[in-house]
Amino acid sequence: EFTHQFFGDSEGIFGYVDLRVDIYYSASRLSTYFGMSYTDKVDPKKSGGVQPDNVQKIIQEKLEVEFGTNIDDFVSSLSKESSFRPHGELLKCFTVDGEENCKQTFDVYRADVSVPGFQQYHQKMQTFILWFIDAASFIEVDDERWEYFTIFERVVSNG
């Protein structure tokens, strides 16, 4: 669902049998992994010269961000997640009662394009809209009048 923004209204991908596409985002830095597997691929000699869709290229061009294709490298990078610090100015912290008597703590940050590293982070963050909002499009992030508010859940790790 919502892949029509990548593959057209039919949401079809040509040339593969049992195609599986995995796209993972890390929770904090939004590092992105792309993986693809299939049991068989069309032979252009048997399909009138028609090549299978280049799924990785199609997705990467639309997302406009770099992503890794080695799952081991992606998993290794997850160890850096705990050192992530949100971009911008911390405006507010609040705690709510979650499920099973668990308290959840959230931090609200404000940033603009002058905050170092925020534009690159925003570029990764806005890719989510293509997966979850019909007919979504990216905003122009270089307009200095934009103010961005992000909310992060603070998680305490047990090691």
PDB file of C-alpha atoms in Angstrom:
ATOM      1  CA  GLU A   1       0.000   0.000   0.000  1.00  0.00           C
ATOM      2  CA  PHE A   2       1.195   3.526  -0.904  1.00  0.00           C
ATOM      3  CA  THR A   3       3.881   2.156  -3.208  1.00  0.00           C
ATOM      4  CA  HIS A   4       2.088   3.801  -6.156  1.00  0.00           C
ATOM      5  CA  GLN A   5       4.250   6.850  -5.476  1.00  0.00           C
ATOM      6  CA  PHE A   6       7.187   4.667  -6.484  1.00  0.00           C
ATOM      7  CA  PHE A   7       5.722   2.139  -8.926  1.00  0.00           C
ATOM      8  CA  GLY A   8       2.628   3.763 -10.428  1.00  0.00           C
ATOM      9  CA  ASP A   9      -1.077   3.254  -9.836  1.00  0.00           C
ATOM     10  CA  SER A  10      -0.898  -0.516 -10.299  1.00  0.00           C
ATOM     11  CA  GLU A  11       1.804  -0.682  -7.598  1.00  0.00           C
ATOM     12  CA  GLY A  12       3.367  -3.404  -9.727  1.00  0.00           C
ATOM     13  CA  ILE A  13       7.003  -4.381  -9.993  1.00  0.00           C
ATOM     14  CA  PHE A  14       7.952  -6.250 -13.147  1.00  0.00           C
ATOM     15  CA  GLY A  15      10.376  -9.103 -13.483  1.00  0.00           C
ATOM     16  CA  TYR A  16      10.553 -11.006 -10.200  1.00  0.00           C
ATOM     17  CA  VAL A  17       9.008 -14.081  -8.608  1.00  0.00           C
ATOM     18  CA  ASP A  18       8.389 -14.024  -4.851  1.00  0.00           C
ATOM     19  CA  LEU A  19       9.905 -10.560  -4.546  1.00  0.00           C
ATOM     20  CA  ARG A  20      10.584  -9.292  -1.042  1.00  0.00           C
ATOM     21  CA  VAL A  21      11.816  -5.756  -0.396  1.00  0.00           C
ATOM     22  CA  ASP A  22      12.984  -4.792   3.094  1.00  0.00           C
ATOM     23  CA  ILE A  23      13.526  -1.173   4.078  1.00  0.00           C
ATOM     24  CA  TYR A  24      14.648  -0.570   7.650  1.00  0.00           C
ATOM     25  CA  TYR A  25      15.193   2.717   9.436  1.00  0.00           C
ATOM     26  CA  SER A  26      17.174   2.988  12.647  1.00  0.00           C
ATOM     27  CA  ALA A  27      15.139   4.523  15.461  1.00  0.00           C
ATOM     28  CA  SER A  28      17.195   7.640  16.163  1.00  0.00           C
ATOM     29  CA  ARG A  29      19.629   8.508  13.377  1.00  0.00           C
ATOM     30  CA  LEU A  30      17.253   7.209  10.693  1.00  0.00           C
ATOM     31  CA  SER A  31      20.050   5.288   9.011  1.00  0.00           C
ATOM     32  CA  THR A  32      18.396   3.373   6.200  1.00  0.00           C
ATOM     33  CA  TYR A  33      18.866  -0.160   4.894  1.00  0.00           C
ATOM     34  CA  PHE A  34      17.539  -1.556   1.612  1.00  0.00           C
ATOM     35  CA  GLY A  35      17.417  -5.281   0.983  1.00  0.00           C
ATOM     36  CA  MET A  36      15.811  -7.279  -1.789  1.00  0.00           C
ATOM     37  CA  SER A  37      15.356 -10.981  -2.427  1.00  0.00           C
ATOM     38  CA  TYR A  38      13.465 -13.103  -4.941  1.00  0.00           C
ATOM     39  CA  THR A  39      13.324 -16.705  -6.102  1.00  0.00           C
ATOM     40  CA  ASP A  40      13.588 -15.941  -9.821  1.00  0.00           C
ATOM     41  CA  LYS A  41      14.124 -13.001 -12.163  1.00  0.00           C
ATOM     42  CA  VAL A  42      12.922 -12.564 -15.740  1.00  0.00           C
ATOM     43  CA  ASP A  43      15.465 -13.268 -18.456  1.00  0.00           C
ATOM     44  CA  PRO A  44      15.455 -10.351 -20.926  1.00  0.00           C
ATOM     45  CA  LYS A  45      16.211 -12.824 -23.737  1.00  0.00           C
ATOM     46  CA  LYS A  46      12.880 -14.524 -23.002  1.00  0.00           C
ATOM     47  CA  SER A  47      10.885 -11.330 -22.424  1.00  0.00           C
ATOM     48  CA  GLY A  48      11.560  -9.533 -25.687  1.00  0.00           C
ATOM     49  CA  GLY A  49      14.482  -7.624 -24.211  1.00  0.00           C
ATOM     50  CA  VAL A  50      12.420  -6.154 -21.394  1.00  0.00           C
ATOM     51  CA  GLN A  51      14.536  -5.754 -18.266  1.00  0.00           C
ATOM     52  CA  PRO A  52      13.166  -6.316 -14.764  1.00  0.00           C
ATOM     53  CA  ASP A  53      12.449  -3.133 -12.828  1.00  0.00           C
ATOM     54  CA  ASN A  54      15.472  -1.726 -11.022  1.00  0.00           C
ATOM     55  CA  VAL A  55      13.704  -1.588  -7.661  1.00  0.00           C
ATOM     56  CA  GLN A  56      16.651  -0.215  -5.705  1.00  0.00           C
ATOM     57  CA  LYS A  57      17.213   2.645  -8.166  1.00  0.00           C
ATOM     58  CA  ILE A  58      13.510   3.544  -8.302  1.00  0.00           C
ATOM     59  CA  ILE A  59      13.209   3.723  -4.525  1.00  0.00           C
ATOM     60  CA  GLN A  60      16.512   5.523  -3.990  1.00  0.00           C
ATOM     61  CA  GLU A  61      15.718   8.205  -6.576  1.00  0.00           C
ATOM     62  CA  LYS A  62      12.326   8.875  -5.004  1.00  0.00           C
ATOM     63  CA  LEU A  63      13.546   8.892  -1.396  1.00  0.00           C
ATOM     64  CA  GLU A  64      16.510  11.131  -2.276  1.00  0.00           C
ATOM     65  CA  VAL A  65      18.628   9.696   0.554  1.00  0.00           C
ATOM     66  CA  GLU A  66      21.536   7.306   0.670  1.00  0.00           C
ATOM     67  CA  PHE A  67      20.904   3.875   2.107  1.00  0.00           C
ATOM     68  CA  GLY A  68      23.022   0.871   2.842  1.00  0.00           C
ATOM     69  CA  THR A  69      22.547  -2.533   1.271  1.00  0.00           C
ATOM     70  CA  ASN A  70      24.600  -4.606   3.694  1.00  0.00           C
ATOM     71  CA  ILE A  71      22.475  -5.832   6.604  1.00  0.00           C
ATOM     72  CA  ASP A  72      25.525  -6.595   8.760  1.00  0.00           C
ATOM     73  CA  ASP A  73      26.756  -3.000   8.411  1.00  0.00           C
ATOM     74  CA  PHE A  74      23.281  -1.720   9.245  1.00  0.00           C
ATOM     75  CA  VAL A  75      23.041  -3.888  12.360  1.00  0.00           C
ATOM     76  CA  SER A  76      26.536  -2.790  13.441  1.00  0.00           C
ATOM     77  CA  SER A  77      25.518   0.857  13.084  1.00  0.00           C
ATOM     78  CA  LEU A  78      22.685   0.363  15.577  1.00  0.00           C
ATOM     79  CA  SER A  79      25.185   0.517  18.438  1.00  0.00           C
ATOM     80  CA  LYS A  80      25.533   4.258  17.694  1.00  0.00           C
ATOM     81  CA  GLU A  81      21.819   4.886  18.237  1.00  0.00           C
ATOM     82  CA  SER A  82      22.116   5.394  21.991  1.00  0.00           C
ATOM     83  CA  SER A  83      24.521   8.317  21.508  1.00  0.00           C
ATOM     84  CA  PHE A  84      22.142  10.196  19.179  1.00  0.00           C
ATOM     85  CA  ARG A  85      21.217  13.700  20.293  1.00  0.00           C
ATOM     86  CA  PRO A  86      18.287  15.407  18.569  1.00  0.00           C
ATOM     87  CA  HIS A  87      18.995  18.507  16.512  1.00  0.00           C
ATOM     88  CA  GLY A  88      17.879  21.876  17.779  1.00  0.00           C
ATOM     89  CA  GLU A  89      16.760  23.405  21.049  1.00  0.00           C
ATOM     90  CA  LEU A  90      15.022  21.345  23.729  1.00  0.00           C
ATOM     91  CA  LEU A  91      11.717  23.108  24.426  1.00  0.00           C
ATOM     92  CA  LYS A  92       9.802  20.769  26.687  1.00  0.00           C
ATOM     93  CA  CYS A  93       9.987  17.401  28.419  1.00  0.00           C
ATOM     94  CA  PHE A  94       6.909  15.581  29.598  1.00  0.00           C
ATOM     95  CA  THR A  95       5.974  12.183  30.969  1.00  0.00           C
ATOM     96  CA  VAL A  96       2.785  10.210  30.392  1.00  0.00           C
ATOM     97  CA  ASP A  97       1.498   6.985  31.853  1.00  0.00           C
ATOM     98  CA  GLY A  98       1.945   4.245  29.293  1.00  0.00           C
ATOM     99  CA  GLU A  99       0.759   0.667  29.219  1.00  0.00           C
ATOM    100  CA  GLU A 100       1.209  -1.610  32.229  1.00  0.00           C
ATOM    101  CA  ASN A 101       2.187   1.178  34.669  1.00  0.00           C
ATOM    102  CA  CYS A 102       5.111   2.181  32.468  1.00  0.00           C
ATOM    103  CA  LYS A 103       5.922   5.869  32.249  1.00  0.00           C
ATOM    104  CA  GLN A 104       7.003   7.270  28.914  1.00  0.00           C
ATOM    105  CA  THR A 105       9.133  10.412  28.656  1.00  0.00           C
ATOM    106  CA  PHE A 106       9.097  12.639  25.593  1.00  0.00           C
ATOM    107  CA  ASP A 107      11.258  15.592  24.546  1.00  0.00           C
ATOM    108  CA  VAL A 108      10.130  18.302  22.116  1.00  0.00           C
ATOM    109  CA  TYR A 109      12.804  20.069  20.047  1.00  0.00           C
ATOM    110  CA  ARG A 110      12.684  23.091  17.770  1.00  0.00           C
ATOM    111  CA  ALA A 111      15.074  23.475  14.841  1.00  0.00           C
ATOM    112  CA  ASP A 112      15.469  25.439  11.650  1.00  0.00           C
ATOM    113  CA  VAL A 113      17.744  25.066   8.637  1.00  0.00           C
ATOM    114  CA  SER A 114      20.587  26.884  10.402  1.00  0.00           C
ATOM    115  CA  VAL A 115      20.972  24.055  12.942  1.00  0.00           C
ATOM    116  CA  PRO A 116      23.999  21.959  11.896  1.00  0.00           C
ATOM    117  CA  GLY A 117      22.971  18.551  10.574  1.00  0.00           C
ATOM    118  CA  PHE A 118      19.239  19.209  10.719  1.00  0.00           C
ATOM    119  CA  GLN A 119      18.658  19.502   6.965  1.00  0.00           C
ATOM    120  CA  GLN A 120      20.215  16.077   6.398  1.00  0.00           C
ATOM    121  CA  TYR A 121      18.181  14.616   9.256  1.00  0.00           C
ATOM    122  CA  HIS A 122      14.987  16.195   7.938  1.00  0.00           C
ATOM    123  CA  GLN A 123      15.675  14.747   4.492  1.00  0.00           C
ATOM    124  CA  LYS A 124      15.658  11.272   6.033  1.00  0.00           C
ATOM    125  CA  MET A 125      12.678  12.020   8.262  1.00  0.00           C
ATOM    126  CA  GLN A 126      10.431  13.250   5.479  1.00  0.00           C
ATOM    127  CA  THR A 127      10.831   9.998   3.519  1.00  0.00           C
ATOM    128  CA  PHE A 128       8.258   8.464   5.888  1.00  0.00           C
ATOM    129  CA  ILE A 129       5.486  10.524   4.321  1.00  0.00           C
ATOM    130  CA  LEU A 130       5.873   8.677   1.018  1.00  0.00           C
ATOM    131  CA  TRP A 131       5.099   5.381   2.763  1.00  0.00           C
ATOM    132  CA  PHE A 132       2.197   6.601   4.900  1.00  0.00           C
ATOM    133  CA  ILE A 133       0.497   9.620   3.286  1.00  0.00           C
ATOM    134  CA  ASP A 134      -1.283   9.312  -0.039  1.00  0.00           C
ATOM    135  CA  ALA A 135      -0.069  11.795  -2.693  1.00  0.00           C
ATOM    136  CA  ALA A 136       2.545  13.249  -0.335  1.00  0.00           C
ATOM    137  CA  SER A 137       5.438  15.352  -1.542  1.00  0.00           C
ATOM    138  CA  PHE A 138       8.536  16.790   0.067  1.00  0.00           C
ATOM    139  CA  ILE A 139       8.716  20.388   1.248  1.00  0.00           C
ATOM    140  CA  GLU A 140      11.430  22.870   0.295  1.00  0.00           C
ATOM    141  CA  VAL A 141      13.727  22.661   3.307  1.00  0.00           C
ATOM    142  CA  ASP A 142      16.030  25.521   2.372  1.00  0.00           C
ATOM    143  CA  ASP A 143      13.436  28.193   3.235  1.00  0.00           C
ATOM    144  CA  GLU A 144      14.747  29.819   6.414  1.00  0.00           C
ATOM    145  CA  ARG A 145      11.202  30.688   7.535  1.00  0.00           C
ATOM    146  CA  TRP A 146      10.376  27.067   8.365  1.00  0.00           C
ATOM    147  CA  GLU A 147      10.531  26.053  12.005  1.00  0.00           C
ATOM    148  CA  TYR A 148      10.528  22.327  12.686  1.00  0.00           C
ATOM    149  CA  PHE A 149       9.261  20.681  15.840  1.00  0.00           C
ATOM    150  CA  THR A 150      10.203  17.095  16.529  1.00  0.00           C
ATOM    151  CA  ILE A 151       9.239  14.857  19.393  1.00  0.00           C
ATOM    152  CA  PHE A 152      11.452  12.066  20.657  1.00  0.00           C
ATOM    153  CA  GLU A 153      10.681   9.370  23.155  1.00  0.00           C
ATOM    154  CA  ARG A 154      13.484   9.070  25.662  1.00  0.00           C
ATOM    155  CA  VAL A 155      14.291   5.406  26.278  1.00  0.00           C
ATOM    156  CA  VAL A 156      16.459   4.148  29.100  1.00  0.00           C
ATOM    157  CA  SER A 157      18.517   1.182  27.994  1.00  0.00           C
ATOM    158  CA  ASN A 158      19.426  -1.633  30.348  1.00  0.00           C
ATOM    159  CA  GLY A 159      22.836  -1.998  28.830  1.00  0.00           C
TER     160      GLY A 159
END
